Amino acid sequence: MANTKETSQIPSRAINSGGGGGVCMMSNTWRDEQHPSFINFISTFLTANAFRLNFVPIAPDFIFNCGGSSVAFIFVTSLDPTCISQIFGRVQKLKLQFANLYVVITLPTKEKNDLFVRSYFKFGMELGKPTFVLVKDLEMGFEKMVKIAHSRGVCKREDATAKLKAERKQTVQAVNVFQRVVTSIPGIDSHDANALNQAIGSIEAISKASKEQILENTDLSADKAEVVSRFFRDPKFYLSPKIN
């Protein structure tokens, strides 16, 4: 029974690495078809793993939002031979609506497993589209769902972190190039380069700025403003840069 099994928990280090588990949305219709003890197990398990549970009118049985990733689930708790057509028809419909869809089915006996295999090929399912997760009991099925949602969320966070690091690296490189080019102007130091960057902008913008614009918008002296203005216009400056 669902209320007699000890609640398992995803390792706290993994679940807390992204600042919490996420949100689990459960279909009102699916909830009303289940035994209260199983709903209680689900609620307890989600709380233990830092997920918030909401009951909502949705087409799938569950939608998990975790780490910026959204995953939908169909959870078939009993494979009834009289409902096979309805079950696989629903799968075909929802896989067109949800990019990340999984179908969890409890198959406690060999007979149920055989029924599933026959039905899978009868209704022309394509391997992995969507992914079917076959389990022995209800609790295992729900635990699998949470772990799938969590792992997809972790992967998405890691991808986002990698992209952010790459963007930061590109920004640092761009700043370094800017500093090297602008400080190659005779008499211009790093402070002057930062002032020009903040007030005028890119190297292209600086190359078009007049002495008056530079004086008006930065703390550069008149001599330095004239040197910067001439640097991009006078060959004796720009043909002999002093980049180190």
Coordinates of N, CA and C in Angstrom, one line a residue:
M1 N 0.8 -1.2 0.0 CA 0.0 0.0 0.0 C 0.9 1.3 0.0
A2 N 0.3 2.3 -0.6 CA 1.1 3.5 -0.7 C 1.5 4.1 0.6
N3 N 0.6 4.0 1.6 CA 0.9 4.7 2.9 C 1.7 3.8 3.8
T4 N 2.1 2.7 3.4 CA 3.0 1.8 4.3 C 4.4 1.8 3.8
K5 N 4.7 2.3 2.6 CA 6.0 2.3 2.1 C 6.8 3.5 2.6
E6 N 8.0 3.4 3.0 CA 8.8 4.5 3.5 C 9.1 5.4 2.4
T7 N 8.9 6.7 2.6 CA 9.1 7.7 1.5 C 10.6 7.9 1.2
S8 N 11.0 7.6 -0.1 CA 12.3 7.8 -0.5 C 12.6 9.2 -0.9
Q9 N 13.8 9.6 -0.9 CA 14.2 11.0 -1.2 C 15.4 11.1 -2.1
I10 N 15.3 12.0 -3.1 CA 16.5 12.3 -3.9 C 17.5 12.9 -3.1
P11 N 18.8 12.6 -3.3 CA 19.9 13.1 -2.4 C 19.8 14.6 -2.3
S12 N 19.8 15.2 -1.1 CA 19.6 16.6 -0.9 C 20.6 17.4 -1.6
R13 N 21.9 17.0 -1.8 CA 22.9 17.8 -2.5 C 22.4 18.0 -3.9
A14 N 21.9 17.0 -4.6 CA 21.5 17.2 -6.0 C 20.2 18.1 -6.1
I15 N 19.2 17.9 -5.2 CA 18.0 18.6 -5.3 C 18.2 20.1 -4.9
N16 N 19.1 20.4 -4.1 CA 19.3 21.7 -3.6 C 20.3 22.5 -4.5
S17 N 20.9 21.9 -5.4 CA 21.9 22.5 -6.2 C 21.4 23.7 -7.1
G18 N 20.0 23.6 -7.4 CA 19.4 24.6 -8.2 C 18.5 25.5 -7.4
G19 N 18.5 25.5 -6.1 CA 17.7 26.3 -5.2 C 16.3 25.8 -5.0
G20 N 16.1 24.5 -5.1 CA 14.8 23.9 -4.8 C 14.4 22.9 -5.8
G21 N 13.4 22.1 -5.5 CA 12.9 21.1 -6.5 C 12.2 21.6 -7.7
G22 N 11.1 22.3 -7.4 CA 10.3 22.9 -8.5 C 8.8 22.8 -8.2
V23 N 8.0 22.7 -9.2 CA 6.6 22.6 -9.1 C 6.0 21.4 -9.8
C24 N 5.1 20.7 -9.1 CA 4.4 19.5 -9.7 C 3.0 19.9 -9.9
M25 N 2.5 19.8 -11.1 CA 1.0 20.1 -11.4 C 0.4 18.7 -11.6
M26 N -0.7 18.4 -10.9 CA -1.4 17.2 -11.0 C -2.8 17.5 -11.6
S27 N -3.2 16.6 -12.5 CA -4.5 16.8 -13.1 C -5.6 16.5 -12.0
N28 N -6.6 17.4 -12.0 CA -7.7 17.1 -11.1 C -8.4 15.8 -11.4
T29 N -8.6 15.5 -12.7 CA -9.3 14.3 -13.1 C -8.5 13.1 -12.6
W30 N -7.2 13.1 -12.8 CA -6.3 11.9 -12.5 C -6.4 11.7 -11.0
R31 N -6.3 12.8 -10.2 CA -6.3 12.8 -8.7 C -7.6 12.1 -8.2
D32 N -8.7 12.4 -8.8 CA -10.0 11.9 -8.4 C -10.2 10.4 -8.7
E33 N -9.4 9.9 -9.6 CA -9.4 8.5 -9.9 C -8.6 7.6 -9.0
Q34 N -7.7 8.2 -8.1 CA -6.8 7.5 -7.3 C -7.3 7.3 -5.9
H35 N -6.7 6.3 -5.2 CA -7.0 6.1 -3.8 C -6.3 7.2 -3.0
P36 N -7.0 7.7 -2.0 CA -6.4 8.8 -1.2 C -5.1 8.5 -0.6
S37 N -4.8 7.2 -0.3 CA -3.5 6.9 0.3 C -2.4 7.1 -0.7
F38 N -2.6 6.9 -2.0 CA -1.6 7.2 -3.0 C -1.4 8.7 -3.1
I39 N -2.4 9.4 -3.1 CA -2.3 10.9 -3.2 C -1.5 11.4 -2.0
N40 N -1.7 10.8 -0.9 CA -1.0 11.2 0.3 C 0.5 10.9 0.2
F41 N 0.8 9.7 -0.4 CA 2.2 9.3 -0.6 C 2.8 10.3 -1.6
I42 N 2.1 10.7 -2.6 CA 2.7 11.7 -3.6 C 3.0 13.0 -2.9
S43 N 2.0 13.5 -2.2 CA 2.2 14.8 -1.5 C 3.4 14.7 -0.5
T44 N 3.5 13.7 0.2 CA 4.6 13.5 1.2 C 6.0 13.4 0.4
F45 N 6.0 12.6 -0.6 CA 7.2 12.5 -1.4 C 7.7 13.8 -2.0
L46 N 6.8 14.5 -2.6 CA 7.1 15.8 -3.2 C 7.6 16.8 -2.2
T47 N 7.0 16.9 -1.0 CA 7.4 17.8 0.1 C 8.8 17.4 0.5
A48 N 9.1 16.1 0.7 CA 10.4 15.7 1.1 C 11.5 16.1 0.1
N49 N 11.1 16.2 -1.2 CA 12.1 16.5 -2.2 C 11.9 18.0 -2.8
A50 N 11.3 18.8 -1.9 CA 11.3 20.3 -2.2 C 10.5 20.7 -3.5
F51 N 9.4 19.9 -3.7 CA 8.5 20.2 -4.8 C 7.2 20.7 -4.3
R52 N 6.6 21.7 -4.9 CA 5.3 22.2 -4.5 C 4.3 21.5 -5.4
L53 N 3.2 21.1 -4.8 CA 2.1 20.4 -5.5 C 0.9 21.3 -5.7
N54 N 0.5 21.3 -7.0 CA -0.7 22.1 -7.4 C -1.7 21.2 -8.1
F55 N -3.0 21.3 -7.8 CA -4.0 20.5 -8.5 C -4.6 21.4 -9.5
V56 N -4.5 21.1 -10.8 CA -5.0 21.9 -11.9 C -5.7 21.1 -13.0
P57 N -6.5 21.8 -13.8 CA -7.2 21.1 -14.9 C -6.2 21.1 -16.2
I58 N -5.4 20.0 -16.3 CA -4.5 19.9 -17.4 C -4.7 18.7 -18.2
A59 N -4.2 18.6 -19.5 CA -4.5 17.5 -20.3 C -3.6 16.3 -19.9
P60 N -2.3 16.4 -19.6 CA -1.6 15.3 -19.2 C -2.0 15.0 -17.7
D61 N -1.5 13.9 -17.2 CA -1.7 13.7 -15.7 C -0.9 14.5 -14.8
F62 N 0.4 14.8 -15.3 CA 1.3 15.6 -14.5 C 2.1 16.5 -15.4
I63 N 2.5 17.7 -14.9 CA 3.5 18.5 -15.6 C 4.4 19.0 -14.5
F64 N 5.7 18.7 -14.6 CA 6.7 19.1 -13.7 C 7.5 20.3 -14.3
N65 N 7.6 21.4 -13.5 CA 8.5 22.5 -13.9 C 9.7 22.5 -12.9
C66 N 10.9 22.2 -13.4 CA 12.0 22.0 -12.6 C 13.3 22.6 -13.3
G67 N 13.9 23.6 -12.6 CA 15.1 24.1 -13.2 C 15.0 24.7 -14.6
G68 N 13.8 25.3 -14.8 CA 13.5 25.8 -16.2 C 13.1 24.9 -17.2
S69 N 13.0 23.6 -16.8 CA 12.6 22.5 -17.8 C 11.1 22.1 -17.5
S70 N 10.3 21.9 -18.5 CA 8.9 21.5 -18.3 C 8.8 20.1 -18.9
V71 N 8.3 19.2 -18.1 CA 8.1 17.8 -18.5 C 6.7 17.3 -18.2
A72 N 6.1 16.7 -19.2 CA 4.7 16.2 -19.0 C 4.7 14.7 -18.9
F73 N 3.8 14.2 -18.1 CA 3.7 12.7 -17.9 C 2.2 12.3 -18.0
I74 N 2.1 11.1 -18.6 CA 0.8 10.3 -18.5 C 1.2 9.2 -17.6
F75 N 0.4 9.0 -16.5 CA 0.6 8.0 -15.5 C -0.5 7.0 -15.5
V76 N -0.3 5.8 -16.1 CA -1.3 4.8 -16.2 C -1.1 3.8 -15.0
T77 N -2.0 3.9 -14.1 CA -1.8 3.1 -12.8 C -2.4 1.7 -12.9
S78 N -3.2 1.5 -14.0 CA -3.8 0.2 -14.2 C -4.1 0.0 -15.7
L79 N -3.4 -1.0 -16.3 CA -3.6 -1.2 -17.7 C -4.8 -2.1 -17.9
D80 N -5.9 -1.4 -18.1 CA -7.2 -2.1 -18.3 C -7.4 -2.5 -19.8
P81 N -7.6 -3.8 -20.1 CA -7.7 -4.2 -21.5 C -8.9 -3.5 -22.2
T82 N -9.9 -3.1 -21.5 CA -11.0 -2.4 -22.1 C -10.7 -1.0 -22.5
C83 N -9.6 -0.4 -21.9 CA -9.3 1.0 -22.2 C -8.0 1.2 -23.0
I84 N -7.5 0.1 -23.6 CA -6.2 0.2 -24.3 C -6.3 1.2 -25.4
S85 N -7.3 1.1 -26.2 CA -7.5 2.0 -27.3 C -7.5 3.5 -26.9
Q86 N -8.2 3.7 -25.8 CA -8.3 5.1 -25.3 C -6.9 5.6 -24.7
I87 N -6.2 4.7 -24.1 CA -4.9 5.1 -23.5 C -3.9 5.4 -24.6
F88 N -3.8 4.6 -25.6 CA -2.8 4.8 -26.7 C -3.2 6.0 -27.6
G89 N -4.5 6.2 -27.7 CA -5.0 7.3 -28.5 C -4.7 8.6 -27.8
R90 N -4.8 8.6 -26.5 CA -4.4 9.8 -25.7 C -2.9 10.1 -25.8
V91 N -2.1 9.0 -25.8 CA -0.6 9.2 -26.0 C -0.3 9.8 -27.3
Q92 N -1.0 9.3 -28.4 CA -0.7 9.9 -29.7 C -1.1 11.3 -29.8
K93 N -2.2 11.7 -29.1 CA -2.6 13.1 -29.1 C -1.7 14.0 -28.3
L94 N -1.3 13.6 -27.1 CA -0.5 14.5 -26.3 C 1.0 14.6 -26.7
K95 N 1.5 13.6 -27.4 CA 2.9 13.7 -27.9 C 3.0 14.8 -28.9
L96 N 1.9 15.2 -29.5 CA 2.0 16.3 -30.5 C 1.9 17.6 -29.8
Q97 N 1.4 17.6 -28.6 CA 1.3 18.9 -27.8 C 2.4 19.2 -26.9
F98 N 3.2 18.1 -26.5 CA 4.2 18.3 -25.5 C 5.5 17.7 -26.0
A99 N 6.6 18.6 -26.1 CA 7.9 18.2 -26.6 C 8.5 17.1 -25.7
N100 N 8.3 17.3 -24.4 CA 8.9 16.4 -23.4 C 7.8 15.6 -22.7
L101 N 7.4 14.5 -23.3 CA 6.3 13.7 -22.7 C 6.9 12.3 -22.4
Y102 N 6.5 11.8 -21.2 CA 6.8 10.4 -20.8 C 5.5 9.7 -20.4
V103 N 5.5 8.4 -20.7 CA 4.3 7.6 -20.3 C 4.8 6.6 -19.3
V104 N 4.3 6.7 -18.1 CA 4.6 5.8 -17.0 C 3.5 4.8 -16.9
I105 N 3.8 3.5 -16.9 CA 2.7 2.4 -16.8 C 3.1 1.4 -15.8
T106 N 2.2 1.1 -14.9 CA 2.5 0.0 -13.9 C 2.1 -1.3 -14.5
L107 N 3.1 -2.2 -14.5 CA 2.8 -3.6 -15.0 C 3.3 -4.6 -13.9
P108 N 2.4 -4.9 -13.0 CA 2.8 -5.7 -11.8 C 2.9 -7.2 -12.2
T109 N 2.3 -7.6 -13.3 CA 2.3 -9.1 -13.7 C 2.8 -9.3 -15.1
K110 N 3.2 -10.5 -15.4 CA 3.6 -10.9 -16.7 C 2.5 -10.7 -17.7
E111 N 1.2 -11.0 -17.3 CA 0.1 -10.8 -18.2 C -0.1 -9.4 -18.6
K112 N 0.1 -8.5 -17.6 CA 0.0 -7.0 -18.0 C 1.1 -6.6 -18.9
N113 N 2.3 -7.1 -18.7 CA 3.4 -6.8 -19.5 C 3.2 -7.3 -20.9
D114 N 2.7 -8.5 -21.1 CA 2.4 -9.0 -22.4 C 1.4 -8.2 -23.1
L115 N 0.3 -7.8 -22.4 CA -0.7 -6.9 -22.9 C -0.1 -5.6 -23.4
F116 N 0.8 -5.0 -22.7 CA 1.4 -3.8 -23.1 C 2.2 -4.0 -24.4
V117 N 3.0 -5.0 -24.4 CA 3.9 -5.3 -25.6 C 3.0 -5.4 -26.9
R118 N 2.0 -6.2 -26.8 CA 1.1 -6.4 -27.9 C 0.4 -5.1 -28.3
S119 N 0.0 -4.3 -27.4 CA -0.7 -3.0 -27.7 C 0.3 -2.0 -28.2
Y120 N 1.5 -2.0 -27.8 CA 2.5 -1.1 -28.2 C 2.7 -1.2 -29.7
F121 N 2.8 -2.4 -30.2 CA 3.0 -2.6 -31.6 C 1.7 -2.5 -32.4
K122 N 0.6 -2.9 -31.8 CA -0.7 -2.8 -32.5 C -1.0 -1.4 -32.8
F123 N -0.7 -0.4 -31.9 CA -1.0 1.0 -32.1 C 0.1 1.8 -32.8
G124 N 1.1 1.1 -33.3 CA 2.1 1.7 -34.1 C 3.0 2.8 -33.3
M125 N 3.3 2.5 -32.1 CA 4.2 3.4 -31.3 C 5.6 3.4 -31.9
E126 N 6.2 4.6 -31.9 CA 7.6 4.7 -32.4 C 8.5 4.8 -31.2
L127 N 9.6 4.0 -31.3 CA 10.5 3.9 -30.1 C 11.0 5.2 -29.7
G128 N 10.8 5.5 -28.4 CA 11.3 6.8 -27.9 C 10.4 8.0 -28.2
K129 N 9.3 7.8 -28.9 CA 8.4 9.0 -29.2 C 7.0 8.7 -28.9
P130 N 6.6 8.8 -27.7 CA 7.3 9.3 -26.5 C 8.0 8.1 -25.8
T131 N 8.7 8.4 -24.7 CA 9.4 7.3 -24.0 C 8.4 6.7 -23.0
F132 N 8.3 5.4 -23.0 CA 7.5 4.7 -22.0 C 8.4 4.2 -20.8
V133 N 7.9 4.4 -19.6 CA 8.6 4.0 -18.4 C 7.8 2.9 -17.7
L134 N 8.3 1.7 -17.7 CA 7.5 0.5 -17.2 C 8.0 0.2 -15.8
V135 N 7.0 0.2 -14.8 CA 7.4 -0.1 -13.4 C 6.5 -1.2 -12.8
K136 N 6.9 -1.6 -11.7 CA 6.2 -2.7 -11.0 C 5.0 -2.2 -10.1
D137 N 5.2 -1.0 -9.5 CA 4.1 -0.6 -8.6 C 4.0 1.0 -8.7
L138 N 3.0 1.5 -8.1 CA 2.6 2.9 -8.2 C 3.7 3.8 -7.6
E139 N 4.2 3.4 -6.4 CA 5.2 4.3 -5.8 C 6.5 4.4 -6.6
M140 N 6.9 3.3 -7.2 CA 8.1 3.3 -8.0 C 7.8 4.2 -9.3
G141 N 6.6 4.1 -9.8 CA 6.3 4.9 -11.0 C 6.4 6.4 -10.7
F142 N 5.9 6.8 -9.5 CA 5.9 8.2 -9.2 C 7.4 8.7 -8.9
E143 N 8.1 7.9 -8.2 CA 9.5 8.2 -7.9 C 10.3 8.4 -9.2
K144 N 10.0 7.5 -10.2 CA 10.7 7.6 -11.5 C 10.4 8.9 -12.2
M145 N 9.1 9.4 -12.1 CA 8.7 10.6 -12.7 C 9.5 11.8 -12.1
V146 N 9.6 11.8 -10.7 CA 10.3 12.9 -10.1 C 11.7 12.9 -10.5
K147 N 12.3 11.8 -10.5 CA 13.8 11.7 -10.9 C 14.0 12.1 -12.3
I148 N 13.1 11.8 -13.2 CA 13.2 12.2 -14.6 C 13.1 13.7 -14.7
A149 N 12.1 14.3 -14.0 CA 11.9 15.8 -14.1 C 13.1 16.5 -13.5
H150 N 13.6 15.9 -12.4 CA 14.8 16.5 -11.7 C 16.0 16.5 -12.5
S151 N 16.3 15.4 -13.2 CA 17.5 15.2 -14.0 C 17.4 16.1 -15.2
R152 N 16.2 16.3 -15.8 CA 16.1 17.2 -17.0 C 16.3 18.6 -16.5
G153 N 15.8 19.0 -15.3 CA 16.0 20.3 -14.8 C 17.5 20.6 -14.5
V154 N 18.2 19.6 -14.0 CA 19.6 19.8 -13.7 C 20.4 20.0 -15.0
C155 N 20.1 19.2 -16.0 CA 20.7 19.3 -17.3 C 20.5 20.7 -17.9
K156 N 19.3 21.2 -17.8 CA 19.0 22.5 -18.4 C 19.8 23.6 -17.7
R157 N 19.8 23.5 -16.3 CA 20.6 24.5 -15.5 C 22.0 24.5 -15.9
E158 N 22.6 23.2 -16.1 CA 24.0 23.1 -16.4 C 24.3 23.7 -17.8
D159 N 23.3 23.5 -18.7 CA 23.5 24.1 -20.1 C 23.5 25.6 -20.0
A160 N 22.5 26.2 -19.2 CA 22.4 27.6 -19.0 C 23.6 28.2 -18.4
T161 N 24.2 27.5 -17.4 CA 25.4 27.9 -16.7 C 26.6 27.9 -17.6
A162 N 26.7 26.9 -18.5 CA 27.8 26.8 -19.4 C 27.7 28.0 -20.4
K163 N 26.5 28.3 -20.9 CA 26.3 29.4 -21.8 C 26.7 30.7 -21.2
L164 N 26.2 30.9 -19.9 CA 26.5 32.1 -19.2 C 28.0 32.3 -19.0
K165 N 28.7 31.2 -18.7 CA 30.2 31.3 -18.5 C 30.9 31.7 -19.9
A166 N 30.4 31.1 -20.9 CA 30.9 31.4 -22.3 C 30.7 32.9 -22.6
E167 N 29.5 33.4 -22.3 CA 29.2 34.8 -22.6 C 30.1 35.7 -21.7
R168 N 30.3 35.3 -20.5 CA 31.2 36.1 -19.6 C 32.6 36.1 -20.2
K169 N 33.1 35.0 -20.6 CA 34.4 34.9 -21.2 C 34.6 35.8 -22.4
Q170 N 33.5 35.7 -23.3 CA 33.6 36.6 -24.5 C 33.6 38.1 -24.1
T171 N 32.8 38.4 -23.0 CA 32.8 39.8 -22.6 C 34.1 40.2 -22.1
V172 N 34.7 39.4 -21.3 CA 36.1 39.7 -20.7 C 37.1 39.9 -21.9
Q173 N 37.0 39.0 -22.9 CA 37.9 39.1 -24.0 C 37.7 40.4 -24.8
A174 N 36.4 40.7 -24.9 CA 36.1 42.0 -25.7 C 36.6 43.2 -24.9
V175 N 36.5 43.2 -23.6 CA 37.0 44.3 -22.8 C 38.5 44.4 -22.9
N176 N 39.2 43.2 -22.8 CA 40.6 43.2 -22.9 C 41.1 43.8 -24.3
V177 N 40.4 43.4 -25.4 CA 40.8 43.9 -26.7 C 40.6 45.4 -26.7
F178 N 39.4 45.8 -26.2 CA 39.1 47.3 -26.2 C 40.2 48.0 -25.4
Q179 N 40.6 47.5 -24.2 CA 41.6 48.2 -23.5 C 42.9 48.3 -24.2
R180 N 43.3 47.2 -24.9 CA 44.6 47.1 -25.6 C 44.6 48.1 -26.7
V181 N 43.5 48.2 -27.5 CA 43.4 49.1 -28.6 C 43.4 50.6 -28.2
V182 N 42.6 50.9 -27.2 CA 42.5 52.3 -26.8 C 43.7 52.8 -26.1
T183 N 44.3 51.9 -25.2 CA 45.5 52.3 -24.5 C 46.8 52.4 -25.4
S184 N 46.6 51.9 -26.7 CA 47.7 52.0 -27.7 C 47.8 53.5 -28.2
I185 N 46.7 54.3 -27.9 CA 46.7 55.7 -28.3 C 47.7 56.4 -27.4
P186 N 48.7 57.1 -27.9 CA 49.7 57.8 -27.1 C 49.1 58.6 -26.0
G187 N 49.5 58.4 -24.7 CA 49.1 59.2 -23.6 C 47.8 58.7 -22.9
I188 N 47.2 57.7 -23.5 CA 45.9 57.2 -22.9 C 46.1 56.0 -22.1
D189 N 45.7 56.0 -20.8 CA 45.8 54.9 -19.9 C 44.5 54.2 -19.7
S190 N 44.5 53.2 -18.8 CA 43.4 52.3 -18.5 C 42.2 53.1 -18.0
H191 N 42.4 54.1 -17.2 CA 41.3 55.0 -16.7 C 40.7 55.7 -17.8
D192 N 41.5 56.3 -18.7 CA 40.9 57.0 -19.8 C 40.1 56.1 -20.7
A193 N 40.6 54.8 -20.9 CA 39.9 53.9 -21.8 C 38.6 53.5 -21.2
N194 N 38.5 53.3 -19.9 CA 37.2 53.0 -19.2 C 36.3 54.2 -19.3
A195 N 36.8 55.4 -19.2 CA 35.9 56.6 -19.3 C 35.4 56.7 -20.7
L196 N 36.2 56.4 -21.7 CA 35.7 56.5 -23.1 C 34.7 55.4 -23.4
N197 N 34.9 54.2 -22.8 CA 34.0 53.1 -23.0 C 32.6 53.4 -22.5
Q198 N 32.6 54.0 -21.2 CA 31.3 54.2 -20.6 C 30.6 55.4 -21.2
A199 N 31.4 56.4 -21.6 CA 30.7 57.7 -22.1 C 30.5 57.7 -23.6
I200 N 31.4 57.1 -24.4 CA 31.3 57.2 -25.8 C 30.8 55.9 -26.4
G201 N 31.4 54.7 -25.9 CA 31.0 53.4 -26.4 C 32.0 52.6 -27.0
S202 N 31.7 52.0 -28.1 CA 32.6 51.1 -28.8 C 33.8 51.9 -29.5
I203 N 34.8 51.1 -29.9 CA 35.9 51.7 -30.6 C 35.5 52.4 -31.9
E204 N 34.5 51.9 -32.6 CA 33.9 52.6 -33.8 C 33.3 53.9 -33.4
A205 N 32.6 54.0 -32.3 CA 32.0 55.2 -31.8 C 33.1 56.2 -31.4
I206 N 34.1 55.7 -30.7 CA 35.2 56.6 -30.3 C 35.9 57.2 -31.5
S207 N 36.1 56.3 -32.6 CA 36.8 56.8 -33.8 C 36.0 57.9 -34.5
K208 N 34.7 58.0 -34.3 CA 33.9 59.0 -34.9 C 33.7 60.2 -34.1
A209 N 34.0 60.1 -32.8 CA 33.8 61.2 -31.8 C 34.7 62.4 -32.1
S210 N 34.2 63.6 -31.9 CA 35.0 64.8 -32.1 C 35.7 65.1 -30.7
K211 N 36.6 66.0 -30.8 CA 37.3 66.5 -29.5 C 36.3 67.0 -28.6
E212 N 35.3 67.8 -29.1 CA 34.3 68.5 -28.2 C 33.4 67.4 -27.6
Q213 N 33.0 66.4 -28.3 CA 32.2 65.3 -27.7 C 32.9 64.6 -26.6
I214 N 34.2 64.4 -26.8 CA 35.0 63.7 -25.8 C 35.1 64.5 -24.5
L215 N 35.4 65.8 -24.7 CA 35.6 66.7 -23.6 C 34.2 66.9 -22.8
E216 N 33.2 66.9 -23.5 CA 31.9 67.1 -22.9 C 31.4 65.9 -22.1
N217 N 31.8 64.7 -22.5 CA 31.3 63.5 -21.9 C 32.3 62.7 -21.0
T218 N 33.5 63.1 -21.0 CA 34.5 62.4 -20.2 C 35.3 63.4 -19.3
D219 N 36.2 62.8 -18.5 CA 37.1 63.7 -17.7 C 38.5 63.8 -18.3
L220 N 38.6 63.4 -19.6 CA 39.9 63.6 -20.3 C 40.2 65.0 -20.5
S221 N 41.5 65.3 -20.4 CA 42.0 66.7 -20.6 C 41.8 67.0 -22.1
A222 N 42.0 68.3 -22.4 CA 41.8 68.8 -23.8 C 42.9 68.2 -24.7
D223 N 44.1 68.0 -24.1 CA 45.2 67.4 -24.9 C 44.9 66.0 -25.3
K224 N 44.4 65.2 -24.3 CA 44.1 63.8 -24.5 C 42.9 63.7 -25.5
A225 N 41.9 64.5 -25.3 CA 40.8 64.5 -26.2 C 41.2 64.7 -27.7
E226 N 42.1 65.7 -27.8 CA 42.6 66.0 -29.2 C 43.4 64.8 -29.8
V227 N 44.2 64.1 -28.9 CA 45.0 63.0 -29.3 C 44.1 61.9 -29.8
V228 N 43.0 61.6 -29.0 CA 42.1 60.5 -29.3 C 41.4 60.8 -30.6
S229 N 41.0 62.1 -30.8 CA 40.2 62.5 -32.0 C 41.1 62.3 -33.2
R230 N 42.4 62.7 -33.1 CA 43.4 62.6 -34.2 C 43.8 61.2 -34.5
F231 N 43.8 60.4 -33.5 CA 44.4 59.0 -33.6 C 43.8 58.3 -34.8
F232 N 42.5 58.3 -34.9 CA 41.8 57.5 -35.9 C 41.7 58.3 -37.3
R233 N 42.2 59.5 -37.3 CA 42.2 60.3 -38.6 C 43.5 60.6 -39.1
D234 N 44.6 60.6 -38.3 CA 45.9 61.0 -38.7 C 46.8 59.7 -38.9
P235 N 47.3 59.5 -40.1 CA 48.1 58.3 -40.3 C 49.3 58.1 -39.4
K236 N 49.9 59.2 -39.0 CA 51.1 59.2 -38.2 C 50.8 58.6 -36.8
F237 N 49.5 58.6 -36.4 CA 49.1 57.9 -35.2 C 48.7 56.5 -35.4
Y238 N 47.7 56.2 -36.3 CA 47.2 54.9 -36.4 C 48.0 53.9 -37.2
L239 N 49.0 54.4 -37.9 CA 49.9 53.5 -38.6 C 51.1 53.0 -37.7
S240 N 51.2 53.5 -36.5 CA 52.2 53.1 -35.6 C 51.7 52.9 -34.2
P241 N 50.8 52.0 -34.0 CA 50.2 51.8 -32.7 C 51.2 51.1 -31.7
K242 N 51.0 51.3 -30.4 CA 51.9 50.8 -29.4 C 51.3 49.7 -28.6
I243 N 50.6 48.8 -29.3 CA 49.9 47.7 -28.5 C 51.0 46.8 -27.9
N244 N 50.9 46.5 -26.6 CA 51.9 45.6 -26.0 C 51.4 44.2 -25.9

